[in-house]
């Protein structure tokens, strides 16, 4: 991907008045600051799930501490819950223990939990926005690296570890070293068949998986402004795959309209007042970033990862790269190792790679528009012989909406499995896993070794690309695929 | 948190960049509700066959690296998931410090909360340590956090950076939460002037 980048020193001597979105939120949330030390930041919204919290609650109990602001913490069950019939108890005893611990902890400390069976249940980064909990200008943390998703609303949202979860529960604050800011500007129009997923995969391929380490990214420019909230969430979601803890978009009318009427958003006149405040946290003209990258939307094609990290990505029209052609010895060795793990031969056309499994889901691509895009491809067709394909909606609410639109029928008639909401095969903590050597077209965000099951081989793609691969049994260039719009 | 004490330890080289937390501790070990015992799952898919037998080639399975307390690895160590289990697993296995050219942000934070010292050095210095640990049996490094230096017995000596705030906490083994609670007044004052939380539905 051709792009321009430049690193600009901050002008220390020049008084800067124009502020970025990031700076506005940061400054607004400083509780305590002393030079040479991290800043104590206030956390507006804390989201929790069953996997990264039991040890945090245990820590509170051991120290006889309370949760400072239980009304600012919300819990869901998503990472290891089954996506099959939920009327029966969880059969895996360890998962059941973790889910039970979450229920007990939330009850004991007075935290609202969207449990299995609740109509709000779903993947933590899907339900926050869907319920209107996620709002512009907020600081949001969660014991999960894809918390960057919420930055799509113009919030400063980042993932933390379990010790920090415990710290937030006890104090509603976090010590943070101020990250640098990075602008990723995209102009122009994405071509037909090229989605927000392809955009972010292409960006990661270009700047590298540690290209934004230590930075908060703001995605800017006309292309980003033209994206829907769901598309912006897909982009911000994968900021961590470029090393950034946070990825954000300045709030605009699209943001405001998405939030209108959501259950936890302000209502009536309070909403209008809030909207005015939200729009005021935008990055101002002339504000400076520590570094900047510029891209042209027209230069992006549908993307497919070939290796074992998200930066190992090529266009669908491309080939599996030749490690020998890579100059850097460490990158060359990593590419060779990745090809061995992935069972791929250098020089193979991407469209010749056959797949065994398809996973449409995860906090990257499990929202209604993602399911619609996949359904439009699947409609009236059949999953290829020998391919097992599943669709896992991000939340129970999305599942219900999709069923109202008849998407479940389209998928089932085509031979896809239609599941209950959760993280599912994005990380395979539940029963949804790849078998060793199985190859999967996945709409999730990580293709690390073993991510979807020990020995499993993951190729990251957009929902429509995943659906098309399911039908053909191998990757196809979506732009050559006939798609009827859904009726 | 356990206080960090200066020590001299055996070095195990993991000559890979972008070691992600899914490799450090695979998901099947995330179902635990306690912090202890995760060393058994450290680098599980690299250490063991699917049948559970040790893979002899893997660095930690080689006799000469048993008992290593310093891991030296490639750039962007600890990328990916925020799972603190990765740090708990390294710690439980016996590592007290990780040396690499760079660390992923969340992983580094998690290290600092658990008394595991992340030492970032120039790529060239890390390369020399990886090579030395591969070439010499029993290759050891002394780590001095007060002076912010590491040194081997052959005379390689490197200085490393760490924020004074984190250094202090590591040296004293301070509990973050009690420190923050000492700022209770400031937090309460902030809450009084800040927006109220959500309506209870
Ligand atoms: S869907 Fe995947 S990436 Fe997202 S929160 Fe769940 S496990 Fe993490």
XYZ file of C-alpha atoms in Angstrom, chain A residues 85-460:
376
model
C -28.708 -24.087 22.862
C -28.720 -21.853 25.943
C -31.579 -23.508 27.727
C -29.213 -26.206 28.952
C -26.440 -25.692 31.531
C -22.890 -25.031 30.267
C -21.327 -28.451 29.820
C -17.653 -27.432 30.214
C -17.165 -27.318 34.002
C -14.354 -24.703 33.884
C -16.395 -22.345 31.711
C -19.375 -22.880 33.968
C -17.242 -22.003 37.010
C -16.020 -18.795 35.396
C -19.522 -17.755 34.356
C -20.831 -18.539 37.837
C -17.990 -16.546 39.423
C -18.945 -13.554 37.271
C -22.567 -13.820 38.323
C -21.605 -14.038 42.005
C -19.071 -11.201 41.800
C -21.451 -8.828 40.027
C -24.206 -9.601 42.529
C -21.888 -9.180 45.517
C -20.461 -5.842 44.344
C -23.691 -4.396 42.925
C -22.711 -4.407 39.251
C -25.231 -4.707 36.437
C -24.606 -7.927 34.497
C -26.119 -8.796 31.118
C -26.198 -12.530 31.737
C -26.979 -15.433 29.443
C -30.637 -15.272 28.593
C -30.738 -11.463 28.900
C -31.804 -9.706 25.732
C -28.837 -7.323 26.104
C -26.209 -10.101 26.240
C -23.490 -10.083 23.630
C -19.839 -9.332 22.944
C -18.689 -6.568 25.262
C -17.603 -4.258 22.422
C -20.832 -4.803 20.543
C -23.256 -4.187 23.392
C -21.593 -1.040 24.817
C -22.419 0.983 21.693
C -25.674 -0.837 21.042
C -27.044 0.050 24.485
C -25.840 3.650 24.259
C -23.390 3.139 27.145
C -20.557 4.208 24.862
C -20.736 7.975 24.333
C -18.486 10.637 22.842
C -15.997 12.343 25.124
C -15.864 9.473 27.595
C -12.956 7.510 28.947
C -13.762 3.813 28.628
C -11.706 0.833 29.721
C -12.183 -2.918 29.687
C -9.952 -5.889 30.390
C -9.766 -6.597 26.700
C -7.477 -5.220 24.028
C -10.263 -4.561 21.513
C -11.728 -1.863 23.747
C -10.372 0.467 21.066
C -13.658 -0.304 19.238
C -15.494 2.282 21.365
C -13.181 4.992 20.063
C -15.401 5.051 16.963
C -17.705 7.280 19.026
C -15.044 9.826 19.839
C -14.307 8.229 23.217
C -10.853 7.493 24.605
C -11.165 3.736 25.015
C -8.400 1.264 25.692
C -7.724 -2.237 26.938
C -6.193 -2.959 30.346
C -4.944 -5.979 32.252
C -6.596 -7.589 35.266
C -4.581 -5.599 37.850
C -5.862 -2.444 36.197
C -9.416 -3.820 36.194
C -9.061 -4.244 39.956
C -7.640 -0.740 40.226
C -10.569 0.756 38.312
C -13.085 -1.177 40.379
C -11.512 0.122 43.596
C -10.792 3.712 42.543
C -12.633 4.459 39.246
C -9.270 5.828 38.077
C -6.141 4.637 36.295
C -2.535 5.806 36.234
C -1.631 6.432 32.629
C 1.407 7.693 30.795
C 0.135 10.003 28.068
C 0.447 8.282 24.686
C 1.552 10.103 21.566
C -1.031 10.984 18.950
C -1.131 9.665 15.393
C -3.351 10.835 12.576
C -4.399 8.306 9.968
C -6.034 10.290 7.213
C -7.975 8.578 4.433
C -9.418 10.408 1.457
C -11.378 9.249 -1.561
C -13.984 6.551 -2.111
C -13.676 2.866 -1.326
C -14.408 0.785 -4.402
C -17.315 -1.645 -4.667
C -16.622 -4.794 -2.654
C -14.003 -3.011 -0.544
C -15.091 -2.666 3.074
C -13.986 -1.050 6.321
C -12.292 -4.369 7.169
C -10.202 -4.198 3.997
C -9.323 -0.605 4.817
C -8.002 -1.406 8.289
C -6.233 -4.597 7.177
C -4.539 -2.611 4.411
C -3.516 0.092 6.885
C -2.047 -2.480 9.293
C -0.214 -4.139 6.416
C 1.238 -0.767 5.560
C 2.239 0.691 8.937
C 3.033 -2.681 10.552
C 1.770 -4.478 13.638
C 3.822 -2.270 15.923
C 3.491 0.812 13.722
C 1.327 2.613 16.277
C 2.749 1.280 19.553
C 2.632 3.991 22.202
C 0.094 6.027 20.221
C -3.564 6.882 20.247
C -4.726 6.908 16.620
C -7.326 9.270 15.233
C -8.798 8.199 11.910
C -9.588 11.321 9.912
C -10.470 12.472 6.430
C -13.449 12.307 4.076
C -13.443 8.512 3.720
C -13.704 8.023 7.478
C -16.365 10.737 7.736
C -18.379 8.837 5.135
C -18.318 5.559 7.077
C -21.291 4.376 9.127
C -20.828 3.881 12.880
C -20.601 0.119 12.381
C -17.846 0.581 9.806
C -15.998 3.021 12.074
C -16.182 0.426 14.843
C -14.573 -2.170 12.559
C -11.721 0.229 11.828
C -11.161 1.347 15.441
C -11.476 -2.260 16.660
C -8.295 -3.328 14.929
C -6.169 -0.365 16.091
C -4.570 -2.713 18.611
C -3.446 -4.891 15.695
C -1.228 -1.972 14.694
C 0.016 -1.719 18.290
C -2.154 1.274 19.274
C -4.120 0.980 22.459
C -6.710 3.470 21.270
C -8.209 4.336 17.885
C -10.715 7.140 17.605
C -12.933 9.097 15.222
C -14.177 12.618 15.962
C -17.918 12.580 16.674
C -20.238 14.006 14.044
C -23.903 13.865 13.092
C -23.540 10.155 12.179
C -22.435 9.498 15.769
C -25.281 11.524 17.230
C -27.932 9.824 15.090
C -26.631 6.365 16.010
C -27.019 7.139 19.709
C -30.455 8.746 19.515
C -32.989 6.594 21.361
C -30.479 4.045 22.697
C -31.522 2.888 26.180
C -28.561 4.285 28.170
C -28.175 7.448 26.091
C -29.790 10.609 27.444
C -33.369 11.074 26.254
C -35.447 14.056 25.061
C -34.069 17.515 25.782
C -31.140 15.986 27.680
C -30.158 14.207 24.487
C -30.025 17.448 22.514
C -27.849 19.034 25.192
C -25.592 15.988 25.219
C -25.337 16.010 21.412
C -24.130 19.586 21.478
C -21.468 18.650 24.027
C -20.475 15.560 22.023
C -19.949 17.542 18.841
C -17.704 19.948 20.716
C -15.044 17.317 21.439
C -14.027 17.095 17.774
C -10.432 17.656 16.732
C -10.072 21.320 15.817
C -8.662 22.609 12.569
C -4.950 23.182 12.900
C -4.491 20.732 15.792
C -1.186 18.868 15.576
C -0.500 15.158 15.824
C 2.862 13.651 16.742
C 2.841 11.690 13.504
C 0.651 11.278 10.482
C -0.087 8.790 7.695
C -2.156 9.521 4.607
C -3.950 6.976 2.436
C -6.127 7.032 -0.667
C -9.247 4.876 -0.427
C -9.122 4.019 -4.141
C -5.870 2.163 -3.599
C -7.464 -0.465 -1.372
C -8.664 -3.843 -2.655
C -10.260 -6.722 -0.720
C -7.608 -8.074 1.668
C -6.736 -11.595 2.827
C -4.119 -12.412 5.478
C -1.722 -15.210 4.570
C 0.382 -15.448 7.741
C 0.255 -15.535 11.507
C -0.139 -11.887 12.355
C -2.552 -9.315 10.918
C 0.215 -7.409 9.158
C 0.894 -10.440 6.950
C -1.752 -9.462 4.458
C -2.126 -9.122 0.681
C -4.798 -8.153 -1.798
C -7.056 -10.967 -2.920
C -5.561 -10.678 -6.399
C -2.089 -11.243 -4.935
C 0.040 -14.256 -4.147
C 1.475 -15.844 -1.036
C 4.779 -13.965 -0.711
C 8.218 -15.421 -1.177
C 10.134 -15.183 2.140
C 13.426 -15.144 0.218
C 12.427 -11.800 -1.268
C 12.160 -10.155 2.169
C 15.284 -8.157 3.005
C 15.071 -8.005 6.799
C 16.363 -11.323 8.229
C 13.955 -11.394 11.190
C 10.946 -10.687 8.950
C 12.191 -13.276 6.458
C 12.465 -15.948 9.165
C 9.043 -15.004 10.535
C 7.492 -15.265 7.054
C 9.066 -18.672 6.458
C 7.846 -19.906 9.816
C 4.358 -18.491 9.091
C 4.150 -20.277 5.738
C 5.142 -23.528 7.391
C 2.525 -23.095 10.097
C -0.123 -22.048 7.571
C 0.705 -24.936 5.240
C 1.142 -22.563 2.304
C 3.576 -22.530 -0.603
C 5.115 -19.216 -1.650
C 3.782 -17.974 -4.969
C 0.326 -19.580 -4.610
C -2.451 -17.290 -5.836
C -4.665 -16.285 -2.900
C -7.762 -17.324 -4.867
C -6.375 -20.849 -5.129
C -6.282 -21.336 -1.355
C -8.983 -23.816 -0.348
C -10.722 -23.477 2.989
C -12.432 -25.902 5.384
C -14.250 -23.557 7.723
C -15.838 -20.123 7.714
C -16.455 -17.960 10.767
C -18.573 -14.842 10.467
C -18.595 -13.085 13.827
C -16.444 -11.333 16.510
C -16.372 -7.762 17.786
C -14.803 -6.747 14.467
C -17.543 -7.943 12.133
C -20.685 -9.331 13.782
C -22.998 -6.346 13.576
C -26.182 -6.150 11.542
C -24.557 -4.519 8.514
C -21.865 -7.226 8.514
C -24.496 -9.963 8.573
C -26.455 -8.211 5.821
C -23.361 -8.018 3.629
C -22.668 -11.712 4.117
C -26.330 -12.643 3.586
C -26.459 -10.707 0.311
C -23.646 -12.933 -0.946
C -25.136 -16.157 0.427
C -28.699 -15.571 -0.717
C -30.002 -18.365 -2.936
C -26.649 -20.145 -3.006
C -25.111 -23.120 -1.178
C -22.036 -23.539 0.987
C -19.448 -25.604 -0.917
C -19.208 -29.324 -0.155
C -16.847 -30.079 2.676
C -16.958 -26.536 4.059
C -18.429 -25.891 7.478
C -19.633 -22.325 7.910
C -21.081 -20.539 10.911
C -22.573 -17.142 11.616
C -22.382 -15.844 15.179
C -24.194 -12.539 15.740
C -22.427 -10.140 18.100
C -25.379 -9.744 20.416
C -28.818 -11.152 21.117
C -30.278 -7.894 19.864
C -28.494 -8.207 16.520
C -29.606 -11.810 16.340
C -33.229 -10.746 16.877
C -32.993 -7.938 14.294
C -31.397 -10.269 11.761
C -34.157 -12.798 12.307
C -36.773 -10.107 11.760
C -35.122 -9.381 8.413
C -35.036 -13.100 7.568
C -31.231 -13.226 7.412
C -31.198 -16.389 9.525
C -33.279 -18.148 6.860
C -30.975 -17.006 4.073
C -27.978 -18.351 5.970
C -29.602 -21.612 6.995
C -30.927 -22.304 3.503
C -27.429 -21.783 2.165
C -26.043 -24.238 4.721
C -24.540 -21.864 7.317
C -25.057 -22.569 11.006
C -26.869 -19.787 12.853
C -25.719 -19.410 16.456
C -26.299 -17.556 19.716
C -24.166 -14.466 20.390
C -20.656 -14.473 21.853
C -16.964 -14.383 20.981
C -17.110 -17.964 19.763
C -14.406 -18.972 17.298
C -12.695 -15.581 17.404
C -10.655 -17.052 20.240
C -12.112 -20.513 20.607
C -12.441 -20.608 24.376
C -15.757 -22.375 24.043
C -16.501 -25.452 21.946
C -16.210 -23.518 18.653
C -12.667 -24.276 17.563
C -10.685 -25.308 14.514
C -9.127 -28.738 14.418
C -5.368 -28.889 13.784
C -4.547 -27.901 10.177
C -8.091 -26.810 9.429
C -8.107 -23.648 7.343
C -10.625 -20.931 8.109
C -11.825 -17.761 6.420
C -12.625 -15.621 9.443
C -14.052 -12.142 9.925
C -12.304 -11.816 13.294
C -9.172 -9.818 14.072
C -6.302 -12.165 14.957
C -4.629 -14.858 12.922
C -2.026 -15.779 15.534
C -0.866 -19.395 15.704
C -3.520 -21.455 17.440
C -5.827 -18.490 17.965
C -8.928 -20.344 16.721
C -7.765 -23.732 17.990
C -4.361 -25.433 18.336
C -2.865 -25.943 14.871
C -5.752 -24.062 13.212
C -5.014 -21.785 10.251
C -6.796 -18.448 10.123
C -7.190 -16.061 7.189
C -8.730 -12.709 8.107
